[in-house]
Coordinates of C-alpha atoms and ligand atoms in Angstrom, one line a residue:
M184 CA -0.1 -0.1 -0.1
A185 CA 2.9 2.1 0.9
H186 CA 4.1 1.8 -2.2
F187 CA 6.6 4.0 -3.7
H188 CA 7.0 4.2 -7.9
D189 CA 9.6 5.7 -10.0
L190 CA 9.2 9.2 -11.5
E191 CA 12.0 10.8 -13.6
V192 CA 12.2 14.8 -13.5
T193 CA 11.8 15.6 -17.3
D194 CA 11.8 19.5 -16.6
I195 CA 12.6 21.7 -14.0
H196 CA 11.7 25.5 -14.3
K197 CA 11.4 28.4 -12.1
T198 CA 7.9 30.1 -11.5
I199 CA 9.3 32.4 -9.0
R200 CA 13.0 33.0 -7.4
D201 CA 12.1 30.7 -4.8
A202 CA 9.4 27.6 -6.5
V203 CA 10.5 25.2 -8.9
V204 CA 7.6 23.6 -11.2
L205 CA 8.7 19.8 -11.6
T206 CA 7.6 17.8 -14.6
L207 CA 7.5 14.3 -13.9
A208 CA 7.3 11.1 -16.2
P209 CA 6.1 7.7 -14.7
V210 CA 9.4 5.1 -15.4
N211 CA 9.7 1.5 -15.0
G212 CA 6.0 0.9 -15.3
A213 CA 4.6 3.4 -12.7
A214 CA 2.5 5.2 -15.3
E215 CA -0.9 2.8 -14.1
H216 CA -0.3 4.6 -10.6
F217 CA -0.6 7.9 -11.6
D218 CA -3.9 9.0 -12.8
F219 CA -4.7 11.7 -10.7
I220 CA -8.1 13.7 -9.3
Q221 CA -7.6 17.4 -9.6
G222 CA -6.3 18.9 -6.1
Q223 CA -4.6 15.7 -4.9
Y224 CA -1.0 15.4 -3.6
L225 CA 2.0 13.1 -4.5
T226 CA 3.9 12.1 -1.7
F227 CA 7.9 11.6 -1.9
K228 CA 10.4 9.9 0.0
R229 CA 14.1 10.5 0.3
D230 CA 17.2 9.9 2.0
F231 CA 18.7 13.0 4.1
D232 CA 22.0 11.8 5.9
G233 CA 20.6 8.4 6.3
E234 CA 17.4 9.7 7.7
E235 CA 14.4 9.3 5.3
L236 CA 12.0 12.2 4.8
R237 CA 8.5 12.1 3.1
R238 CA 6.8 15.1 1.8
S239 CA 3.9 15.9 0.2
Y240 CA 3.6 18.2 -2.8
S241 CA 0.3 18.7 -4.6
I242 CA -0.2 18.3 -8.4
C243 CA -0.6 21.5 -10.1
A244 CA -1.4 20.5 -13.3
G245 CA -5.3 19.7 -14.8
R246 CA -6.5 16.4 -15.4
D247 CA -6.3 17.3 -19.1
D248 CA -2.9 18.6 -19.3
G249 CA -1.6 15.4 -20.2
V250 CA 1.5 16.1 -18.3
L251 CA 1.9 15.5 -14.0
Q252 CA 3.5 18.4 -12.4
V253 CA 3.9 19.5 -8.8
G254 CA 5.3 23.2 -7.6
I255 CA 7.6 23.1 -4.5
K256 CA 8.3 26.1 -2.9
R257 CA 11.4 26.5 -0.7
V258 CA 10.9 27.2 2.8
E259 CA 13.7 28.7 4.9
G260 CA 15.8 26.0 6.2
G261 CA 13.6 23.2 4.8
A262 CA 15.4 20.1 4.0
F263 CA 13.1 18.8 1.1
S264 CA 12.2 21.9 -0.4
T265 CA 15.7 23.9 -0.6
W266 CA 16.9 20.2 -2.0
A267 CA 14.3 20.4 -4.9
N268 CA 15.3 24.1 -5.4
T269 CA 18.9 23.9 -5.4
E270 CA 19.9 20.1 -6.1
L271 CA 17.2 18.2 -8.0
Q272 CA 18.2 18.0 -11.8
V273 CA 16.5 16.6 -15.1
G274 CA 17.0 13.0 -15.5
D275 CA 17.0 12.2 -11.4
T276 CA 14.2 9.9 -10.6
L277 CA 12.2 10.5 -7.5
Q278 CA 10.2 7.9 -5.3
A279 CA 6.6 8.9 -5.1
M280 CA 3.4 7.4 -3.7
P281 CA 0.3 7.5 -6.1
P282 CA -1.8 10.5 -5.7
M283 CA -4.0 11.2 -2.6
G284 CA -6.0 13.5 -1.1
G285 CA -9.9 14.6 -1.1
F286 CA -9.7 18.2 -2.0
F287 CA -12.0 18.1 -4.5
T288 CA -15.4 17.7 -5.9
D289 CA -17.0 15.6 -8.3
L290 CA -17.2 17.6 -11.9
N291 CA -20.3 16.8 -14.1
A292 CA -20.3 18.2 -17.6
D293 CA -23.9 19.4 -17.3
A294 CA -23.4 21.7 -14.2
A295 CA -23.1 25.0 -14.2
K296 CA -21.7 25.9 -10.9
T297 CA -19.6 28.8 -9.2
Y298 CA -16.6 27.8 -7.3
L299 CA -14.8 30.0 -5.2
G300 CA -11.0 29.4 -4.2
F301 CA -8.4 30.9 -1.6
A302 CA -4.8 30.1 -2.0
G303 CA -2.1 31.8 0.0
G304 CA 1.8 31.2 -1.5
S305 CA 2.4 28.0 -2.4
G306 CA -1.2 26.9 -1.9
I307 CA -1.7 27.8 -5.6
T308 CA -0.9 24.4 -6.3
P309 CA -3.9 22.3 -5.7
V310 CA -6.1 25.1 -6.6
L311 CA -4.5 25.6 -9.9
S312 CA -5.0 22.0 -11.0
L313 CA -8.6 22.6 -9.7
I314 CA -9.2 25.4 -11.6
K315 CA -7.7 24.2 -15.0
T316 CA -9.6 20.9 -14.5
T317 CA -13.2 22.2 -13.7
L318 CA -13.5 24.9 -16.2
T319 CA -12.1 22.5 -19.0
R320 CA -14.6 19.6 -17.6
E321 CA -17.7 22.2 -16.5
P322 CA -18.2 24.3 -19.7
N323 CA -20.9 26.0 -18.1
S324 CA -19.3 26.8 -14.5
S325 CA -17.0 29.6 -13.4
F326 CA -14.2 29.7 -10.8
S327 CA -13.1 33.0 -9.0
L328 CA -9.6 33.0 -7.2
V329 CA -8.5 35.4 -4.4
Y330 CA -4.4 34.6 -4.2
A331 CA -2.6 36.0 -1.3
N332 CA 1.0 36.7 -1.3
K333 CA 3.7 38.9 -0.1
G334 CA 4.0 40.9 -2.9
V335 CA 4.0 40.7 -7.1
A336 CA 7.4 39.2 -7.3
T337 CA 6.2 35.9 -4.9
I338 CA 3.5 35.3 -6.9
M339 CA 3.5 31.5 -8.1
F340 CA 2.1 30.8 -11.6
R341 CA 1.3 34.7 -12.5
E342 CA 2.0 34.4 -16.0
E343 CA -0.1 30.8 -16.1
L344 CA -2.9 32.5 -14.4
E345 CA -3.3 35.7 -16.6
D346 CA -3.2 33.2 -19.3
L347 CA -6.0 31.0 -17.9
K348 CA -7.9 34.3 -17.7
N349 CA -7.6 35.0 -21.1
Y350 CA -8.4 31.3 -22.4
F351 CA -11.4 30.8 -20.1
M352 CA -12.7 34.2 -20.8
G353 CA -15.7 35.5 -18.7
R354 CA -15.4 32.3 -16.9
F355 CA -12.4 32.7 -14.6
N356 CA -10.9 35.9 -12.5
V357 CA -8.4 36.3 -10.2
I358 CA -8.2 38.9 -7.4
H359 CA -4.3 39.2 -6.1
I360 CA -4.2 40.6 -2.8
L361 CA -0.7 41.6 -1.7
E362 CA 0.6 42.1 1.9
S363 CA 3.3 44.8 1.3
D364 CA 3.0 46.0 -2.4
A365 CA 0.3 48.4 -2.4
Q366 CA -2.1 48.3 -5.4
E367 CA -4.9 51.0 -6.9
I368 CA -7.8 49.4 -4.7
D369 CA -6.8 49.6 -1.1
L370 CA -8.9 46.6 -0.2
F371 CA -6.4 44.6 -2.3
T372 CA -3.6 45.3 -0.1
G373 CA -3.1 43.5 3.4
L374 CA -3.4 40.0 4.7
V375 CA -6.5 38.1 3.9
T376 CA -8.7 37.9 6.8
K377 CA -12.2 37.2 8.2
E378 CA -13.0 40.9 8.1
K379 CA -11.3 41.3 4.2
C380 CA -13.1 38.7 2.9
A381 CA -16.5 40.1 4.3
K382 CA -15.5 43.3 2.7
L383 CA -14.8 41.3 -0.5
F384 CA -18.4 39.7 -0.1
N385 CA -20.2 43.2 0.7
T386 CA -18.7 45.5 -2.0
G387 CA -19.5 42.9 -4.8
W388 CA -16.3 41.8 -5.5
I389 CA -17.4 38.2 -5.2
D390 CA -21.0 37.4 -5.2
I391 CA -20.9 34.7 -2.3
A392 CA -24.5 34.2 -2.7
A393 CA -24.1 32.8 -5.9
V394 CA -21.0 30.1 -4.7
D395 CA -21.6 26.6 -4.5
T396 CA -18.4 25.2 -3.1
A397 CA -15.2 27.2 -2.0
F398 CA -11.8 25.7 -1.7
I399 CA -9.1 27.1 0.7
C400 CA -5.6 26.4 0.6
G401 CA -3.0 28.1 2.5
P402 CA -1.3 29.0 5.9
E403 CA -3.5 28.1 8.7
P404 CA -4.3 31.3 10.4
M405 CA -5.6 32.5 6.9
M406 CA -7.8 29.6 6.5
L407 CA -9.5 29.7 9.7
G408 CA -10.4 33.6 8.9
I409 CA -11.6 32.8 5.2
A410 CA -13.8 29.7 6.5
S411 CA -15.6 32.1 9.3
A412 CA -16.1 34.6 6.6
L413 CA -17.5 32.1 4.5
R414 CA -19.9 30.7 7.2
T415 CA -20.9 34.1 8.4
A416 CA -22.0 34.6 4.5
G417 CA -24.3 31.5 4.8
L418 CA -22.3 28.6 3.2
D419 CA -22.2 25.2 5.0
E420 CA -19.4 23.2 6.0
A421 CA -20.5 20.6 3.0
Q422 CA -19.5 23.9 0.7
I423 CA -16.1 24.5 2.4
K424 CA -13.2 22.5 1.3
F425 CA -9.6 22.8 3.1
E426 CA -6.4 21.4 2.3
L427 CA -3.9 22.2 4.8
F428 CA 0.1 22.3 3.9
A429 CA 1.4 22.7 7.1
S430 CA -0.2 22.9 10.9
A431 CA 0.7 26.1 13.1
Q432 CA 1.6 23.3 15.8
T433 CA 4.8 21.9 15.4
G434 CA 6.4 18.6 15.3
Q435 CA 4.6 15.6 16.2
A436 CA 1.0 16.1 17.5
N437 CA 0.4 16.2 21.5
R438 CA -0.4 13.2 23.3
N439 CA -3.9 12.0 24.0
A440 CA -6.3 14.9 24.5
T441 CA -7.5 13.0 27.6
P442 CA -4.3 12.4 29.9
Q443 CA -4.2 8.6 30.9
S444 CA -2.5 7.5 33.8
E445 CA 0.8 5.2 33.6
A446 CA -1.0 2.4 34.3
V447 CA -3.2 2.4 31.5
E448 CA -1.0 3.5 29.0
A449 CA 0.9 0.3 30.0
Q450 CA -2.1 -1.7 29.4
K451 CA -1.9 -3.8 26.1
T452 CA -4.6 -3.7 23.6
T453 CA -4.8 -6.3 20.8
V454 CA -4.9 -4.5 17.4
S455 CA -6.1 -6.5 14.1
I456 CA -4.4 -4.4 11.3
T457 CA -5.3 -5.5 7.4
L458 CA -2.9 -4.0 4.9
D459 CA -2.6 -4.8 0.9
G460 CA -5.1 -8.1 2.1
A461 CA -3.0 -9.3 4.6
T462 CA -4.0 -9.0 8.5
Q463 CA -1.6 -9.2 11.4
T464 CA -2.8 -9.3 15.2
V465 CA -0.3 -7.6 17.4
K466 CA -0.4 -6.2 20.7
M467 CA 0.3 -2.7 21.3
T468 CA 0.3 0.0 24.2
R469 CA -2.4 2.5 24.5
S470 CA 0.7 5.0 24.2
S471 CA 1.3 4.3 20.8
T472 CA -0.3 5.2 17.7
I473 CA -1.9 2.6 15.3
L474 CA 0.5 4.0 12.6
E475 CA 3.8 3.1 15.0
A476 CA 1.9 -0.4 16.2
A477 CA 1.8 -1.3 12.3
R478 CA 5.3 -0.1 11.5
D479 CA 6.6 -1.7 14.7
N480 CA 5.7 -4.9 13.3
A481 CA 7.2 -4.8 10.0
M482 CA 3.8 -3.5 8.6
D483 CA 4.6 -0.8 5.2
A484 CA 1.7 1.4 6.5
P485 CA 1.4 4.3 4.1
F486 CA 2.4 7.8 6.1
A487 CA 3.8 11.1 5.5
C488 CA 3.6 14.3 7.7
T489 CA 3.3 12.3 10.7
A490 CA 1.5 15.5 12.1
G491 CA -2.2 14.9 11.2
V492 CA -2.3 17.5 8.2
C493 CA -2.0 15.1 5.2
S494 CA -4.4 11.9 5.0
T495 CA -1.5 9.7 3.7
C496 CA -1.9 7.0 6.6
R497 CA -5.9 7.2 6.6
C498 CA -7.5 3.8 7.5
R499 CA -10.7 2.8 8.8
V500 CA -11.7 1.4 12.3
L501 CA -14.1 -1.7 12.0
E502 CA -14.0 -2.4 15.6
G503 CA -13.1 -0.8 19.2
E504 CA -12.3 2.6 19.7
V505 CA -9.8 5.0 19.3
E506 CA -8.7 8.8 20.2
M507 CA -7.3 10.7 17.0
A508 CA -5.1 13.4 19.1
T509 CA -5.2 15.9 15.9
N510 CA -7.1 15.6 12.6
H511 CA -6.4 18.5 9.5
A512 CA -7.6 16.2 7.0
L513 CA -10.7 14.2 7.3
E514 CA -14.0 15.4 6.8
D515 CA -16.5 15.0 9.5
Y516 CA -18.4 12.5 7.1
E517 CA -15.1 10.0 6.9
V518 CA -14.7 10.5 10.6
E519 CA -18.2 9.4 11.1
K520 CA -17.4 6.5 9.2
G521 CA -14.8 5.4 11.1
Y522 CA -11.7 6.5 9.2
I523 CA -8.9 8.4 10.9
L524 CA -5.6 9.3 10.4
S525 CA -3.4 6.2 11.9
C526 CA -0.3 8.8 13.3
Q527 CA -2.6 10.3 15.3
S528 CA -4.9 7.6 16.8
R529 CA -4.0 5.8 19.9
P530 CA -6.2 2.7 21.1
L531 CA -9.0 3.0 24.0
S532 CA -10.5 -0.2 24.1
D533 CA -8.7 -3.7 24.4
R534 CA -9.3 -4.8 20.9
V535 CA -9.3 -2.6 17.9
V536 CA -9.8 -3.9 14.0
I537 CA -8.3 -1.4 11.5
D538 CA -8.6 -1.9 7.5
Y539 CA -6.0 0.2 5.4
D540 CA -7.1 -1.3 2.6
Q541 CA -10.8 0.4 2.4
Ligands
FAD579 C1 -0.9 17.5 1.4 C2 0.1 18.7 1.6 C3 0.0 18.9 0.2 C4 1.4 20.2 -0.1 N1 1.5 20.5 -1.1 C5 2.8 21.4 -1.2 C6 2.9 22.2 -2.4 O1 2.1 21.5 -3.3 N2 3.7 23.0 -2.4 C7 4.9 23.3 -1.9 O2 5.5 24.3 -1.8 N3 4.8 22.4 -0.3 C8 3.6 21.7 -0.3 N4 3.4 20.9 1.1 C9 4.0 21.1 2.3 C10 5.2 20.2 2.0 O3 5.1 19.1 2.2 C11 6.7 20.6 3.0 O4 6.2 20.8 4.5 C12 7.7 21.8 2.9 O5 7.8 21.8 1.7 C13 8.7 22.0 3.8 O6 9.2 20.4 3.8 P1 10.8 20.7 4.2 O7 11.3 19.1 4.0 O8 11.6 21.8 2.8 O9 11.1 21.4 5.5 P2 11.5 20.9 7.0 O10 12.6 20.2 6.8 O11 10.4 20.2 6.9 O12 10.9 21.9 8.0 C14 12.1 23.2 8.3 C15 11.6 24.1 8.9 O13 10.5 25.3 7.9 C16 9.1 25.0 8.8 N5 8.1 24.4 7.7 C17 7.7 23.5 7.1 N6 6.7 23.3 6.4 C18 6.4 24.6 6.3 C19 5.7 25.4 5.4 N7 4.6 25.1 4.2 N8 5.4 26.9 5.4 C20 6.3 27.5 6.3 N9 7.2 26.8 7.2 C21 7.5 25.3 7.2 C22 9.1 23.6 9.9 O14 8.3 24.2 11.1 C23 10.7 23.8 10.1 O15 10.9 24.8 11.1 C24 2.5 20.4 1.3 C25 1.9 19.6 2.5 C26 0.9 19.2 2.6 C27 0.7 17.9 4.1

């Protein structure tokens, strides 16, 4: 399940000074694994000084572009993003898991919908894929984008967005909000806050009443402000889709939300884990996560961020009870169906049955 496949880097170009767009070609029989849905991401692995790092990057290509591309913005001091921006070469081979993630809605060629996207910085990557795919596959739908950046020089895909405006004339428009570069319209300068969104809705820049679905991808505080403004404007939870790249919470998630005594934590739980059609039953302590239990027992369970941000380690609880410390990736309906992030989930009951294959 956590199978990695080879992708050859066939092109690298800079979209801004600090971000590269990689074009990737599946090799060694991997093509069948890389059909993607707009808004999904790839998880790469690479060894840095003997330590394996896994990092996820959203696909920025549209489904009908005929290419597989990701955009990687360099994070100050960041291991993978710096390497990708400075050392990765055309002709190199990367290892990636098949596309994952649920940051999309189903498309229908007969639909005439109004979509609204909010992106901050590198958060544009999945939104760009959504815009291109949606406008191509739903010829009667329209898409508005509010794109937040520090200044003009840090706008990723700026020219491509301009081209899309011309190509999908009248069906796509973009509002650039720049933190530090002054613009002709005052409202377009500063941060994208709840208040800024409310003004965009109330002054007619965005016809919020017409919006069917809103997509948000960017820094967490910005996402929370936007979501709050959307709810106030009348959108319900099902109409708001999120993709978070990094949580404000650093590193591993906190321990159990409900502290347990050492004695309880030491109690062993029996957990049955199904992965790739095979089931193993193992003993684990209540202080370990389901993912740790799987990996401690040589099961190749999928994972990437280990911070509850991506959904790579998603699995389903079929029996028993677990507690999920952090969840920035699964939607309410998935949690109701028993899906959990295994990197964040610790057993509460004496027996738990887990399935990674559903
Ligand atoms: C589902 C998903 C999709 C993603 N898609 C993209 C994408 O399309 N393009 C892209 O550029 N990134 C994307 N990311 C973020 C990416 O996975 C990495 O987190 C990011 O590139 C940093 O990794 P690193 O190894 O360079 O930094 P690390 O070595 O992990 O981190 C170094 C330092 O930077 C901080 N940091 C880590 N990530 C960020 C961040 N995103 N912003 C600010 N500070 C950070 C850390 O707290 C740490 O202090 C995505 C993340 C997820 C979960």
